[in-house]
Coordinates of C-alpha atoms in Angstrom, one line a residue:
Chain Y
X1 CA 13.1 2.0 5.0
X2 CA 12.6 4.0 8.2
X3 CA 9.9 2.2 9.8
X4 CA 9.3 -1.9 9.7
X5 CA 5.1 -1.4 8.2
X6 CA 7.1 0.1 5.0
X7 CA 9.1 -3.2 4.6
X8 CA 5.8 -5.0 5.4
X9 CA 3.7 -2.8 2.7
X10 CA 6.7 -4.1 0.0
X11 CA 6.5 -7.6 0.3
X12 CA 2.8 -7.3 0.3
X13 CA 3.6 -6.3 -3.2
X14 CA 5.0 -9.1 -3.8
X15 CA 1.8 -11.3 -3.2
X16 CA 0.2 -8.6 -5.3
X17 CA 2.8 -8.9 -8.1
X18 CA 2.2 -12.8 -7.9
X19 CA -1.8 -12.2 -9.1
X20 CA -3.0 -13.4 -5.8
X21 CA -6.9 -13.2 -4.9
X22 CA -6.3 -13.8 -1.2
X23 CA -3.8 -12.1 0.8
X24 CA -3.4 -11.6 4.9
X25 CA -0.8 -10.1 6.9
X26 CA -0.6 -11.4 10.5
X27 CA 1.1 -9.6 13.0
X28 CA 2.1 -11.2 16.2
X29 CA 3.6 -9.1 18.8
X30 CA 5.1 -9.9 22.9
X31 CA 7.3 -7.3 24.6
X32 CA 10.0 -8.4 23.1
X33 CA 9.5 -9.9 19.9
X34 CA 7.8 -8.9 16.3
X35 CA 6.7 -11.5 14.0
X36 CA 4.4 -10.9 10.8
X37 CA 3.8 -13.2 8.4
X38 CA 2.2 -12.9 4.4
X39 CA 0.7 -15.5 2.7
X40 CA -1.3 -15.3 0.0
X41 CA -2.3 -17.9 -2.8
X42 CA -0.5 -16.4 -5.8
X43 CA 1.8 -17.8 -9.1
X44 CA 4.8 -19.3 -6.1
X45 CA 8.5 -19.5 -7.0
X46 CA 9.7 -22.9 -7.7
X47 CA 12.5 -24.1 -5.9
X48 CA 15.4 -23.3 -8.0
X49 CA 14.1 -19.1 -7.8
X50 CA 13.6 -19.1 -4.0
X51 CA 17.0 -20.2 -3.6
X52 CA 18.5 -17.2 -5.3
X53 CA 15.5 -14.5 -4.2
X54 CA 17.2 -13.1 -1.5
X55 CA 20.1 -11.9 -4.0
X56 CA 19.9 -8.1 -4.7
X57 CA 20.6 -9.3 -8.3
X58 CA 17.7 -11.1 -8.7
X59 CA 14.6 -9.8 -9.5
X60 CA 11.6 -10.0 -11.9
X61 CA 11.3 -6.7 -13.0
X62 CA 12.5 -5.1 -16.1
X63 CA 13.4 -1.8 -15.3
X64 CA 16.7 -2.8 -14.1
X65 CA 18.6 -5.5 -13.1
X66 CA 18.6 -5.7 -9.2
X67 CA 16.1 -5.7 -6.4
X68 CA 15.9 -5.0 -3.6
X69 CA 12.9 -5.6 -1.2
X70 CA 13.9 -9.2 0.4
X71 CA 17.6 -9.0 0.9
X72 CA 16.2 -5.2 2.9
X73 CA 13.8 -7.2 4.4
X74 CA 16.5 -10.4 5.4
X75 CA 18.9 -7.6 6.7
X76 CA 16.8 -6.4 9.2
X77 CA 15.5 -8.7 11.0
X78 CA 19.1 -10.5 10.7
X79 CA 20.6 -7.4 12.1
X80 CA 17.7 -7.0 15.3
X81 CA 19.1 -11.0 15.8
X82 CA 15.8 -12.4 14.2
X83 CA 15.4 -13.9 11.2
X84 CA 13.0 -14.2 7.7
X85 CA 11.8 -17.4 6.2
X86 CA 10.0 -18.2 2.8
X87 CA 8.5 -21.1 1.7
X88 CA 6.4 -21.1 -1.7
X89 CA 4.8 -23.6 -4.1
X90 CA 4.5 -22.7 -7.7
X91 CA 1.9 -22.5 -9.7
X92 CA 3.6 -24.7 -12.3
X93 CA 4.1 -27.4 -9.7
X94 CA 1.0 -27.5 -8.2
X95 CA -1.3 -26.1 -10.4
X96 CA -4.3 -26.7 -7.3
X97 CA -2.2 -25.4 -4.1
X98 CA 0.3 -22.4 -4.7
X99 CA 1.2 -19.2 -3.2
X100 CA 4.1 -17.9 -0.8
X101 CA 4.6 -17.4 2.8
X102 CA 6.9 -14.6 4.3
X103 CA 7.7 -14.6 7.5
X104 CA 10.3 -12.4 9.4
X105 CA 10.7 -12.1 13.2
X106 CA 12.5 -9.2 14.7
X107 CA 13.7 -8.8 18.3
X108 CA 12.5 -5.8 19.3
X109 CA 14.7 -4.9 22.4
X110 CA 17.6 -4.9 19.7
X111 CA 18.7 -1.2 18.9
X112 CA 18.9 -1.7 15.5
X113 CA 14.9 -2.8 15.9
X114 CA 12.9 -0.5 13.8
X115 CA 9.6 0.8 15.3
X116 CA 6.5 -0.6 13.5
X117 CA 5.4 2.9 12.5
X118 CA 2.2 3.7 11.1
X119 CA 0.8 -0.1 9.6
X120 CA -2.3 1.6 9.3
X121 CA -1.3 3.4 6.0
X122 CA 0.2 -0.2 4.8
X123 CA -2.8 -1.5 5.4
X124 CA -4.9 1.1 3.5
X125 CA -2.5 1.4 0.9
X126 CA -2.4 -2.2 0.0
X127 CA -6.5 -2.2 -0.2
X128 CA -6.6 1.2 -2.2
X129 CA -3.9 -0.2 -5.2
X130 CA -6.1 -3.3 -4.7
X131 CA -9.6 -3.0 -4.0
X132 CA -10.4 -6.5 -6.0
X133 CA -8.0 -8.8 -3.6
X134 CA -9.1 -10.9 -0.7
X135 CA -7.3 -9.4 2.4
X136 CA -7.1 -10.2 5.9
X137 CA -5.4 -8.2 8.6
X138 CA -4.9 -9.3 11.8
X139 CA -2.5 -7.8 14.1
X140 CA -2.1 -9.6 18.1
X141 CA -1.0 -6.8 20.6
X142 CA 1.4 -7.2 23.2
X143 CA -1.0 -6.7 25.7
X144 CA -3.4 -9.2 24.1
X145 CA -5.9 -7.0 22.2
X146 CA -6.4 -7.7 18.4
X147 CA -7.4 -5.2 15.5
X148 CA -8.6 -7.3 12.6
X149 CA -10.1 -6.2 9.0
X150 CA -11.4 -8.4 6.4
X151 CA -11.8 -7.2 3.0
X152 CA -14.2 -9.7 2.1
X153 CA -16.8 -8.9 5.1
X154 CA -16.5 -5.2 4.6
X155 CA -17.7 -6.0 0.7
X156 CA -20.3 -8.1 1.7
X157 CA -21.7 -4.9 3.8
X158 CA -21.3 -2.7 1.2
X159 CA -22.3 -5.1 -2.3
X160 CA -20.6 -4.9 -5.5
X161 CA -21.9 -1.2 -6.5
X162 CA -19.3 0.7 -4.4
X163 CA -15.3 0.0 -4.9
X164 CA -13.1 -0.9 -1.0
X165 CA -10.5 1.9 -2.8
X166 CA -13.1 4.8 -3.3
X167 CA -11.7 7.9 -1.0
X168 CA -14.9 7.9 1.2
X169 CA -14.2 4.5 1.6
X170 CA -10.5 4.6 2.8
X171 CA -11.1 7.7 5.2
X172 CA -13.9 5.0 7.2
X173 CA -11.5 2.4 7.3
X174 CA -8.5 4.9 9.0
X175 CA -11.0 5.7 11.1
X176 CA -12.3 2.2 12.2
X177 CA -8.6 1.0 12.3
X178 CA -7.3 3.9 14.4
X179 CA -10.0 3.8 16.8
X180 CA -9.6 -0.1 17.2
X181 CA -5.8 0.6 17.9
X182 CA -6.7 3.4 20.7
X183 CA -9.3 1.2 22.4
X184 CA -6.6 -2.1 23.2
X185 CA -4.3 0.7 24.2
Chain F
X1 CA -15.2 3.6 17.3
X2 CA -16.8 3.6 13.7
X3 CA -19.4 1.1 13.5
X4 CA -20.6 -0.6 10.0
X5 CA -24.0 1.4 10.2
X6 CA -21.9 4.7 9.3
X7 CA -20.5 2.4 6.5
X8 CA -23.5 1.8 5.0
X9 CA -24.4 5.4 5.2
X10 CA -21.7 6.1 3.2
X11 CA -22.8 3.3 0.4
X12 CA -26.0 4.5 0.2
X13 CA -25.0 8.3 -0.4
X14 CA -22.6 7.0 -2.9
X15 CA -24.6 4.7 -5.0
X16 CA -27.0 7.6 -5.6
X17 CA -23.7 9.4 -7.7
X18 CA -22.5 6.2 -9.1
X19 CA -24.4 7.1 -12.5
X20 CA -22.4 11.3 -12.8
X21 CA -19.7 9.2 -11.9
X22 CA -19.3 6.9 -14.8
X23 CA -19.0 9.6 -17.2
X24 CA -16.4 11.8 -15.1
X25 CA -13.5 10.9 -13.4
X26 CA -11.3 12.6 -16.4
X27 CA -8.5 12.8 -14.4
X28 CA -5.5 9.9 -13.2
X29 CA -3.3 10.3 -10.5
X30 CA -0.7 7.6 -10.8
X31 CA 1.7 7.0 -7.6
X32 CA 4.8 4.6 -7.8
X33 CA 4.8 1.9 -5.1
X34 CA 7.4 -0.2 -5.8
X35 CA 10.4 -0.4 -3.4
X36 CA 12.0 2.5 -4.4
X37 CA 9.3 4.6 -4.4
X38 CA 8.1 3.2 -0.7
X39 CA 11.7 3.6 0.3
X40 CA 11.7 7.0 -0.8
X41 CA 8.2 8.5 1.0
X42 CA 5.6 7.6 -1.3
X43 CA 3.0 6.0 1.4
X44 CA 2.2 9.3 2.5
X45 CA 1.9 10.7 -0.5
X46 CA -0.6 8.4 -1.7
X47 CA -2.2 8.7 1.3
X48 CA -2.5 12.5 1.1
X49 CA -4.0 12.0 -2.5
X50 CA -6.5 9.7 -0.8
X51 CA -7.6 11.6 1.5
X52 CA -7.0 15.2 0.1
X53 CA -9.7 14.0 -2.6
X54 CA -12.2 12.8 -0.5
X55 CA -12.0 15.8 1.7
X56 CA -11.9 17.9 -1.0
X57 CA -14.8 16.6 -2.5
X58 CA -13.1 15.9 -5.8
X59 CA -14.1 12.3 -6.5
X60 CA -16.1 13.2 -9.3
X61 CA -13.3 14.2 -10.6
X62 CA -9.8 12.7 -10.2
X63 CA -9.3 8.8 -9.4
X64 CA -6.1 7.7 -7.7
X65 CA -4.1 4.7 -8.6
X66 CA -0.7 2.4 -7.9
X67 CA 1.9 1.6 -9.9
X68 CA 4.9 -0.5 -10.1
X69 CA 8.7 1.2 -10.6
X70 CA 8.2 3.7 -13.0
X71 CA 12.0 3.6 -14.2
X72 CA 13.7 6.8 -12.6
X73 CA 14.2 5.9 -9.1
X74 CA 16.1 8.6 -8.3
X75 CA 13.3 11.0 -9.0
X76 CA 11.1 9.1 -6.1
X77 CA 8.2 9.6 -5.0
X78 CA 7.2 10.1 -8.5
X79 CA 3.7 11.3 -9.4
X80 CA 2.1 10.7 -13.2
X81 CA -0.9 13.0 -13.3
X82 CA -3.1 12.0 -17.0
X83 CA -5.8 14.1 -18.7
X84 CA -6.8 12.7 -21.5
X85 CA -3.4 12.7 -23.3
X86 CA -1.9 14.6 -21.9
X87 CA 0.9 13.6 -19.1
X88 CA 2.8 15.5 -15.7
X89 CA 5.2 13.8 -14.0
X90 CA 5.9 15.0 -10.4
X91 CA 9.1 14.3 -9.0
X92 CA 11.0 14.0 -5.5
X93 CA 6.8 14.8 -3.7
X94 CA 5.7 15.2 -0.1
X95 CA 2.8 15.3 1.6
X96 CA 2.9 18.8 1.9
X97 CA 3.2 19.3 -1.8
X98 CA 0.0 16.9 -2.5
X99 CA -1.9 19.6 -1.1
X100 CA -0.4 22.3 -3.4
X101 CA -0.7 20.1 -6.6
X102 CA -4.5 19.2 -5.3
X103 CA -5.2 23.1 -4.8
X104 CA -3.5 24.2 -8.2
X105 CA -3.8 21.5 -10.4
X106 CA -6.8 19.2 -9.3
X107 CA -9.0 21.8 -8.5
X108 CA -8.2 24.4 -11.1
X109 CA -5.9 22.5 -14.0
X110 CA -2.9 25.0 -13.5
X111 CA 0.4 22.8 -13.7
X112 CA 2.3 23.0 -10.6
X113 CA 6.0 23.7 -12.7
X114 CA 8.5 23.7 -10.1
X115 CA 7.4 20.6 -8.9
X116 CA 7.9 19.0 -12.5
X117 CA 10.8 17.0 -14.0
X118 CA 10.8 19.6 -16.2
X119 CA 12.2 21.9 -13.4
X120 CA 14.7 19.7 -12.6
X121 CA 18.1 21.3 -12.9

C-alpha cells in the first residue's frame, strides 16, 4: 500500500464484509500524530477469532489461504512507532449489540509514516460499492477544521428514487468533499 | 463549495430518466476491491470508471460495481466487463487504460485485446 487512505479503504471492507448497515470512519489528526478509527455494527468476531486476526494465515476468504489487510495494517502503524487496536462483539454473543472497532494511530513525524494520500477516493469508493450502507465520515484537521459527510442526510435530500452510487451522484460528492478540504486549508 | 441545491438539481434531472433507465443498463463493469486488488491500483481505476461514465454520458448504458478477490491476484487490478453472457476480463489496468476500454469498448463494443488475459504472454 503506498498511501495510508488505501489501508483505510481495506478495513472498511471489512465492516462491509461483516454485513454492517452503519459504518463511519473518523479521522483525527495533530501535527504529529494520525488516528482513524472504523466502527461499524456488523456480524463481530468472537473472542477466540480476534486473537488470531492479525495472522497473515488467517482469513475468511476462500480464494486462498492467507490474508492480508490487518497484519499490513498492524505493520505500519507499528513501524511509524504507533500502534492498532481491535475490539469486537459478535453477533452470536450478543445477538442486540455487535460490530467492530479498528483503530490505528500512526506517528506521523516517523519516516516510515505514510502520507494520507487521496481519502477522498476511499471515501467515494466505499459509498459507490455500497450505496445501501449507513456511512459517516468525519475527518478533524490539524489545524482544527472538519470535513464531514453523512450518507444518511445526503439520502434524505435526494429520497429513495435516486441510488448515493449513481456516477452523477459520485462526481457531486468529489466535488463537495474537495472543496470542503480547500476551504480549512 | 457545492451546496445541496445543485444536489437536488441533479435528482430532479435524474428522476425524469429513471423509467429508459430500467430497461437499459445492459452492460457490467465489475472492479476487484479486495486487498490485492487495492494494493495493486485499483481505486483509481474504479474511480476512472466512475467518473469516465458520467462524463461520458454513458449511464444509460454501463453500471459499475465492486467485487471481492476475484482469484488471480497477480493479474490485479482486474476488470470483468459482462454483456449479457458474455464475459472480458481486463488484467494488470490503469487509469489511463479505463479511458481506452471506455472509448473502444463502452462506447462502440470493440474488445480492447491487448489489454485482455487473453494477451497475456
Amino acid at each position: 500500500m503506498k498511501e495510508l487512505s488505501l489501508n483505510i479503504l481495506d478495513i472498511a471492507e471489512n465492516s462491509v464484509k461483516a454485513g454492517a448497515a452503519n459504518v463511519s470512519l473518523t479521522i483525527r489528526e495533530s501535527d504529529t500524530r494520525l488516528t482513524f478509527t472504523v466502527t461499524d455494527d456488523g456480524c463481530g468476531m468472537t473472542a477466540d477469532f480476534l486473537a488470531r486476526v492479525t495472522d497473515p494465515f488467517c482469513t475468511t476468504r476462500k480464494t486462498r489461504r492467507v490474508g492480508l489487510g490487518l497484519p499490513f495494517l498492524k505493520l505500519m502503524a507499528e513501524q511509524t512507532g504507533g500502534s492498532m487496536a481491535i475490539t469486537s462483539r459478535a453477533q452470536t454473543e450478543h445477538p442486540d449489540d455487535h460490530g467492530t472497532t479498528t483503530t490505528a494511530i500512526f506517528c506521523k513525524d516517523h519516516i516510515d509514516c505514510l502520507p494520507l494520500g487521496d481519502i477522498v477516493s476511499t471515501v467515494l469508493t466505499l459509498i459507490q460499492g455500497n450505496p445501501q450502507m449507513n456511512f459517516t465520515f468525519r475527518h478533524e484537521l490539524p489545524g482544527g477544521g472538519v470535513v464531514e459527510l453523512s450518507t444518511a442526510e445526503l439520502r434524505g435530500v435526494l429520497g429513495d428514487g435516486v441510488s448515493l452510487a449513481a456516477p452523477e451522484i459520485i462526481l457531486w460528492m468529489r466535488e463537495y468533499l474537495t472543496g470542503a478540504y480547500h476551504e480549512n486549508q | 463549495m457545492k451546496s445541496l441545491a445543485e444536489l437536488i438539481a441533479i435528482r430532479d434531472k435524474m428522476q425524469s430518466k429513471v423509467n429508459i433507465r430500467e430497461n437499459l443498463g445492459s452492460m457490467r463493469i465489475v472492479v476487484g476491491m479486495a486487498t490485492c486488488g487495492i494494493a495493486a491500483g485499483a481505486r483509481p481505476v474504479l474511480n476512472a470508471f466512475v467518473e469516465g461514465i458520467a462524463k461520458e454520458g454513458l449511464t444509460d448504458k454501463a453500471t459499475v460495481v465492486q467485487t471481492g478477490c476475484i482469484g488471480i491476484c497477480q493479474y490485479e487490478p482486474v476488470v470483468e466487463v459482462y454483456e449479457g453472457e458474455e464475459k472480458t476480463t481486463y488484467i494488470k489496468m490503469t487509469a489511463e487504460k479505463v479511458a481506452k476500454v471506455i472509448d473502444q469498448h463502452i462506447k462502440n463494443g470493440k474488445i480492447v485485446t491487448e489489454f485482455t488475459i487473453g494477451a497475456q504472454k
